[in-house]
């Protein structure tokens, strides 16, 4: 169950006590992409220690965003505790590809056992150069990171002041929860016609009745752009009866 630590403890206990497995792994996102909430990594690490689990964090939405840009594991100071992190190079990094970071033994093992690593074409040099430059930018300065969070907070506060349900995001991911699937799709379509591109996400990607338009503000948005987006939300929200 989502971010339910009692449930995780129960499942970990069942799996380890069953005697069926040599090793049990707990896999979690760092940042959950649909609601923008952050995994309870300190509690997960505690449970992992208690039951000797391998820990695996997919930080696709965390790298560049949480931990001052260095990701969710770093945000909680758990670099020494998490066995491995994977992430994408296609989101904050802005290119393509992915990575695994972990202990040397694990990386050595992947180099001889990982099918995509062994049998697929590697990233082209141009992409690698762009990735390296982007990572260096994240290391050198928090300017873009700070701007991203500022923009996220600005958009969230604008939408919630209008009366939209923006859920409980802890990151710049800003869902606008409409509920009904058809209405959500119609809402997104009307936004687009008015100049705001924010896609609808409905069942089965999210639970039934929690359809939402997901907004991804970036560091490149200006206040003027965000004001325009908020004004468009107001117009379409009133037109479709989502807000009063
Ligand atoms: C986007 C995403 C990926 C995949 O990234 P790609 O670069 O598109 O392959 C993996 N995991 C999570 C949690 C994601 O959100």
CSV table of C-alpha atoms and ligand atoms in Angstrom, one decimal:
chain,number,residue,atom,x,y,z
A,1,UNK,CA,0.0,0.0,0.0
A,2,UNK,CA,1.2,3.5,-0.9
A,3,UNK,CA,3.7,4.9,1.7
A,4,UNK,CA,2.2,2.6,4.4
A,5,UNK,CA,5.1,1.6,6.6
A,6,UNK,CA,3.0,-0.8,8.7
A,7,UNK,CA,2.1,-2.6,5.5
A,8,UNK,CA,5.7,-2.7,4.3
A,9,UNK,CA,6.8,-4.1,7.6
A,10,UNK,CA,4.1,-6.8,7.4
A,11,UNK,CA,5.0,-7.7,3.8
A,12,UNK,CA,8.8,-7.8,4.7
A,13,UNK,CA,8.1,-10.1,7.6
A,14,UNK,CA,6.0,-12.4,5.5
A,15,UNK,CA,8.5,-12.6,2.7
A,16,UNK,CA,11.5,-13.2,4.8
A,17,UNK,CA,9.8,-15.6,7.1
A,18,UNK,CA,8.4,-17.7,4.3
A,19,UNK,CA,11.8,-19.2,3.6
A,20,UNK,CA,11.0,-19.1,-0.1
A,21,UNK,CA,13.6,-16.4,-1.1
A,22,UNK,CA,17.3,-16.0,-0.8
A,23,UNK,CA,17.1,-12.3,-0.8
A,24,UNK,CA,14.2,-9.8,-0.6
A,25,UNK,CA,14.3,-6.4,-2.2
A,26,UNK,CA,12.3,-3.3,-1.4
A,27,UNK,CA,11.8,-1.0,-4.5
A,28,UNK,CA,10.4,2.5,-4.3
A,29,UNK,CA,10.2,5.7,-6.2
A,30,UNK,CA,12.1,8.6,-4.6
A,31,UNK,CA,9.4,11.0,-5.7
A,32,UNK,CA,6.0,9.7,-6.7
A,33,UNK,CA,5.3,11.0,-10.2
A,34,UNK,CA,1.5,11.3,-10.0
A,35,UNK,CA,1.0,13.1,-6.6
A,36,UNK,CA,4.5,14.6,-6.1
A,37,UNK,CA,4.9,13.1,-2.6
A,38,UNK,CA,8.3,11.9,-1.4
A,39,UNK,CA,9.0,8.3,-0.3
A,40,UNK,CA,9.5,7.8,3.5
A,41,UNK,CA,13.1,6.6,3.0
A,42,UNK,CA,14.3,6.8,6.6
A,43,UNK,CA,11.5,4.5,7.7
A,44,UNK,CA,12.1,2.2,4.7
A,45,UNK,CA,15.8,2.0,5.5
A,46,UNK,CA,14.9,1.1,9.1
A,47,UNK,CA,12.6,-1.7,8.0
A,48,UNK,CA,15.2,-2.9,5.5
A,49,UNK,CA,17.8,-3.2,8.3
A,50,UNK,CA,15.3,-5.0,10.5
A,51,UNK,CA,14.6,-7.7,7.8
A,52,UNK,CA,17.9,-7.5,5.9
A,53,UNK,CA,16.3,-6.3,2.6
A,54,UNK,CA,18.1,-4.9,-0.4
A,55,UNK,CA,17.0,-1.3,-1.0
A,56,UNK,CA,16.4,0.1,-4.5
A,57,UNK,CA,15.3,3.7,-5.2
A,58,UNK,CA,14.0,4.8,-8.5
A,59,UNK,CA,14.7,8.6,-8.4
A,60,UNK,CA,13.5,9.5,-11.9
A,61,UNK,CA,11.5,12.5,-10.5
A,62,UNK,CA,14.0,13.3,-7.7
A,63,UNK,CA,17.3,13.8,-9.4
A,64,UNK,CA,17.9,17.5,-10.1
A,65,UNK,CA,14.9,18.3,-7.9
A,66,UNK,CA,15.2,17.1,-4.4
A,67,UNK,CA,18.3,17.2,-2.1
A,68,UNK,CA,19.3,20.6,-3.7
A,69,UNK,CA,19.4,18.8,-7.0
A,70,UNK,CA,21.3,15.7,-5.8
A,71,UNK,CA,18.2,13.5,-5.4
A,72,UNK,CA,16.0,12.0,-2.7
A,73,UNK,CA,18.6,9.7,-1.2
A,74,UNK,CA,20.8,12.7,-0.6
A,75,UNK,CA,17.9,14.7,0.7
A,76,UNK,CA,17.6,12.3,3.6
A,77,UNK,CA,21.4,11.8,3.9
A,78,UNK,CA,21.0,8.1,3.2
A,79,UNK,CA,23.8,7.7,0.6
A,80,UNK,CA,25.5,5.0,2.8
A,81,UNK,CA,22.3,3.1,3.5
A,82,UNK,CA,20.6,2.7,0.1
A,83,UNK,CA,22.0,-0.2,-2.0
A,84,UNK,CA,21.2,1.3,-5.3
A,85,UNK,CA,19.6,4.2,-7.0
A,86,UNK,CA,18.5,4.3,-10.5
A,87,UNK,CA,17.4,7.4,-12.4
A,88,UNK,CA,16.6,8.7,-15.8
A,89,UNK,CA,18.7,11.1,-17.8
A,90,UNK,CA,15.6,12.3,-19.6
A,91,UNK,CA,13.9,14.4,-17.0
A,92,UNK,CA,15.8,17.1,-15.0
A,93,UNK,CA,19.0,16.1,-17.0
A,94,UNK,CA,17.1,16.8,-20.2
A,95,UNK,CA,18.7,14.2,-22.5
A,96,UNK,CA,18.0,10.5,-22.8
A,97,UNK,CA,19.2,7.3,-21.1
A,98,UNK,CA,19.5,6.2,-17.5
A,99,UNK,CA,21.9,5.3,-14.8
A,100,UNK,CA,22.4,2.9,-11.8
A,101,UNK,CA,24.5,4.1,-8.9
A,102,UNK,CA,25.5,1.8,-6.1
A,103,UNK,CA,28.2,-0.1,-4.4
A,104,UNK,CA,31.2,-1.2,-6.5
A,105,UNK,CA,30.3,-4.9,-6.2
A,106,UNK,CA,26.8,-4.3,-7.5
A,107,UNK,CA,28.1,-2.2,-10.4
A,108,UNK,CA,30.7,-4.9,-11.3
A,109,UNK,CA,27.9,-7.5,-11.2
A,110,UNK,CA,25.7,-5.4,-13.5
A,111,UNK,CA,28.6,-5.0,-16.0
A,112,UNK,CA,28.7,-8.7,-16.5
A,113,UNK,CA,25.0,-9.6,-16.0
A,114,UNK,CA,22.9,-6.6,-17.1
A,115,UNK,CA,21.3,-7.4,-20.5
A,116,UNK,CA,20.7,-3.8,-21.7
A,117,UNK,CA,24.3,-2.9,-20.8
A,118,UNK,CA,25.7,-5.9,-22.6
A,119,UNK,CA,23.5,-6.2,-25.6
A,120,UNK,CA,22.2,-2.8,-26.5
A,121,UNK,CA,23.9,0.1,-28.2
A,122,UNK,CA,25.5,2.5,-25.8
A,123,UNK,CA,24.5,6.2,-25.7
A,124,UNK,CA,26.0,8.3,-28.5
A,125,UNK,CA,28.9,10.5,-27.6
A,126,UNK,CA,26.9,13.7,-28.2
A,127,UNK,CA,24.3,12.6,-25.7
A,128,UNK,CA,26.9,11.7,-23.2
A,129,UNK,CA,28.5,15.2,-23.6
A,130,UNK,CA,25.1,16.8,-23.0
A,131,UNK,CA,24.5,14.7,-20.0
A,132,UNK,CA,27.9,15.4,-18.4
A,133,UNK,CA,27.3,19.1,-18.9
A,134,UNK,CA,23.9,19.0,-17.4
A,135,UNK,CA,25.2,17.0,-14.3
A,136,UNK,CA,28.0,19.6,-14.0
A,137,UNK,CA,25.4,22.4,-14.0
A,138,UNK,CA,23.5,20.7,-11.2
A,139,UNK,CA,26.7,20.3,-9.2
A,140,UNK,CA,27.9,23.9,-9.8
A,141,UNK,CA,24.9,25.9,-8.9
A,142,UNK,CA,21.4,25.6,-7.3
A,143,UNK,CA,20.1,28.5,-9.4
A,144,UNK,CA,17.9,26.4,-11.7
A,145,UNK,CA,16.9,24.2,-8.8
A,146,UNK,CA,15.9,27.2,-6.7
A,147,UNK,CA,13.9,28.7,-9.6
A,148,UNK,CA,12.1,25.4,-10.2
A,149,UNK,CA,11.0,25.2,-6.6
A,150,UNK,CA,10.0,28.9,-6.6
A,151,UNK,CA,7.9,28.4,-9.7
A,152,UNK,CA,6.3,25.2,-8.3
A,153,UNK,CA,5.3,27.0,-5.1
A,154,UNK,CA,4.0,30.0,-7.2
A,155,UNK,CA,1.9,27.8,-9.4
A,156,UNK,CA,0.6,25.7,-6.4
A,157,UNK,CA,-0.4,28.7,-4.4
A,158,UNK,CA,-2.1,30.3,-7.5
A,159,UNK,CA,-4.2,27.2,-8.2
A,160,UNK,CA,-5.1,26.5,-4.7
A,161,UNK,CA,-6.2,30.1,-4.1
A,162,UNK,CA,-8.6,29.7,-7.0
A,163,UNK,CA,-10.1,26.7,-5.2
A,164,UNK,CA,-8.5,23.8,-7.1
A,165,UNK,CA,-7.6,20.6,-5.4
A,166,UNK,CA,-3.9,20.3,-5.8
A,167,UNK,CA,-3.4,17.3,-3.5
A,168,UNK,CA,-0.5,16.9,-1.2
A,169,UNK,CA,2.5,17.3,-3.4
A,170,UNK,CA,5.9,18.0,-1.7
A,171,UNK,CA,7.7,18.8,-4.9
A,172,UNK,CA,7.1,21.1,-7.9
A,173,UNK,CA,4.9,18.4,-9.5
A,174,UNK,CA,1.5,20.0,-9.3
A,175,UNK,CA,-1.5,17.8,-9.9
A,176,UNK,CA,-4.9,19.5,-10.3
A,177,UNK,CA,-7.3,16.8,-9.2
A,178,UNK,CA,-10.6,17.0,-11.1
A,179,UNK,CA,-12.0,13.6,-10.3
A,180,UNK,CA,-14.2,12.4,-13.1
A,181,UNK,CA,-12.3,10.9,-16.0
A,182,UNK,CA,-14.2,12.5,-18.9
A,183,UNK,CA,-14.3,15.9,-17.2
A,184,UNK,CA,-10.5,15.7,-16.6
A,185,UNK,CA,-9.9,15.0,-20.3
A,186,UNK,CA,-12.2,17.8,-21.3
A,187,UNK,CA,-10.5,20.1,-18.9
A,188,UNK,CA,-7.1,19.4,-20.3
A,189,UNK,CA,-8.4,19.8,-23.9
A,190,UNK,CA,-9.9,23.2,-23.1
A,191,UNK,CA,-6.7,24.3,-21.4
A,192,UNK,CA,-4.7,23.4,-24.5
A,193,UNK,CA,-7.1,25.3,-26.7
A,194,UNK,CA,-6.5,28.3,-24.5
A,195,UNK,CA,-2.7,27.9,-24.7
A,196,UNK,CA,-1.8,25.8,-21.7
A,197,UNK,CA,-0.4,22.4,-22.3
A,198,UNK,CA,-1.0,20.1,-19.3
A,199,UNK,CA,-1.9,16.5,-19.9
A,200,UNK,CA,-4.8,14.7,-18.3
A,201,UNK,CA,-3.9,11.5,-16.3
A,202,UNK,CA,-6.8,9.1,-15.6
A,203,UNK,CA,-7.5,5.5,-14.6
A,204,UNK,CA,-5.6,3.1,-14.8
A,205,UNK,CA,-2.5,5.4,-14.3
A,206,UNK,CA,-4.2,6.8,-11.2
A,207,UNK,CA,-7.1,5.3,-9.1
A,208,UNK,CA,-10.6,5.7,-10.5
A,209,UNK,CA,-12.3,9.0,-9.6
A,210,UNK,CA,-8.9,10.8,-9.1
A,211,UNK,CA,-8.4,12.0,-12.7
A,212,UNK,CA,-6.1,15.0,-12.7
A,213,UNK,CA,-4.3,17.4,-15.0
A,214,UNK,CA,-0.6,17.2,-14.1
A,215,UNK,CA,1.4,20.4,-14.3
A,216,UNK,CA,5.1,20.4,-14.5
A,217,UNK,CA,6.5,23.8,-14.0
A,218,UNK,CA,10.1,24.2,-15.0
A,219,UNK,CA,13.0,26.6,-14.2
A,220,UNK,CA,12.5,28.2,-17.6
A,221,UNK,CA,9.0,29.5,-16.8
A,222,UNK,CA,8.7,33.2,-16.1
A,223,UNK,CA,6.2,34.7,-13.6
A,224,UNK,CA,4.3,36.1,-16.5
A,225,UNK,CA,3.9,32.7,-18.1
A,226,UNK,CA,2.7,31.2,-14.8
A,227,UNK,CA,0.2,34.1,-14.3
A,228,UNK,CA,-1.1,33.5,-17.7
A,229,UNK,CA,-1.5,29.8,-17.0
A,230,UNK,CA,-3.3,30.5,-13.7
A,231,UNK,CA,-5.6,32.9,-15.4
A,232,UNK,CA,-6.4,30.3,-18.0
A,233,UNK,CA,-7.1,27.7,-15.3
A,234,UNK,CA,-9.5,30.2,-13.7
A,235,UNK,CA,-11.3,30.7,-17.0
A,236,UNK,CA,-11.6,27.0,-17.9
A,237,UNK,CA,-12.3,26.0,-14.3
A,238,UNK,CA,-15.3,28.3,-14.1
A,239,UNK,CA,-16.5,27.4,-17.6
A,240,UNK,CA,-16.6,23.7,-16.7
A,241,UNK,CA,-17.9,24.2,-13.2
A,242,UNK,CA,-14.8,22.8,-11.5
A,243,UNK,CA,-14.4,26.0,-9.4
A,244,UNK,CA,-17.0,28.6,-8.5
B,1,LIG,C1,10.1,8.6,-16.4
B,1,LIG,C2,10.4,7.5,-15.4
B,1,LIG,C3,11.2,6.4,-15.8
B,1,LIG,C4,11.7,6.2,-17.2
B,1,LIG,O1,12.5,7.2,-17.7
B,1,LIG,P1,12.8,7.1,-19.3
B,1,LIG,O2,14.0,8.0,-19.3
B,1,LIG,O3,11.6,7.7,-19.9
B,1,LIG,O4,13.1,5.7,-19.6
B,1,LIG,C5,11.5,5.4,-14.9
B,1,LIG,N1,11.0,5.5,-13.6
B,1,LIG,C6,10.2,6.5,-13.2
B,1,LIG,C7,9.6,6.4,-11.8
B,1,LIG,C8,9.8,7.5,-14.1
B,1,LIG,O5,9.0,8.4,-13.7
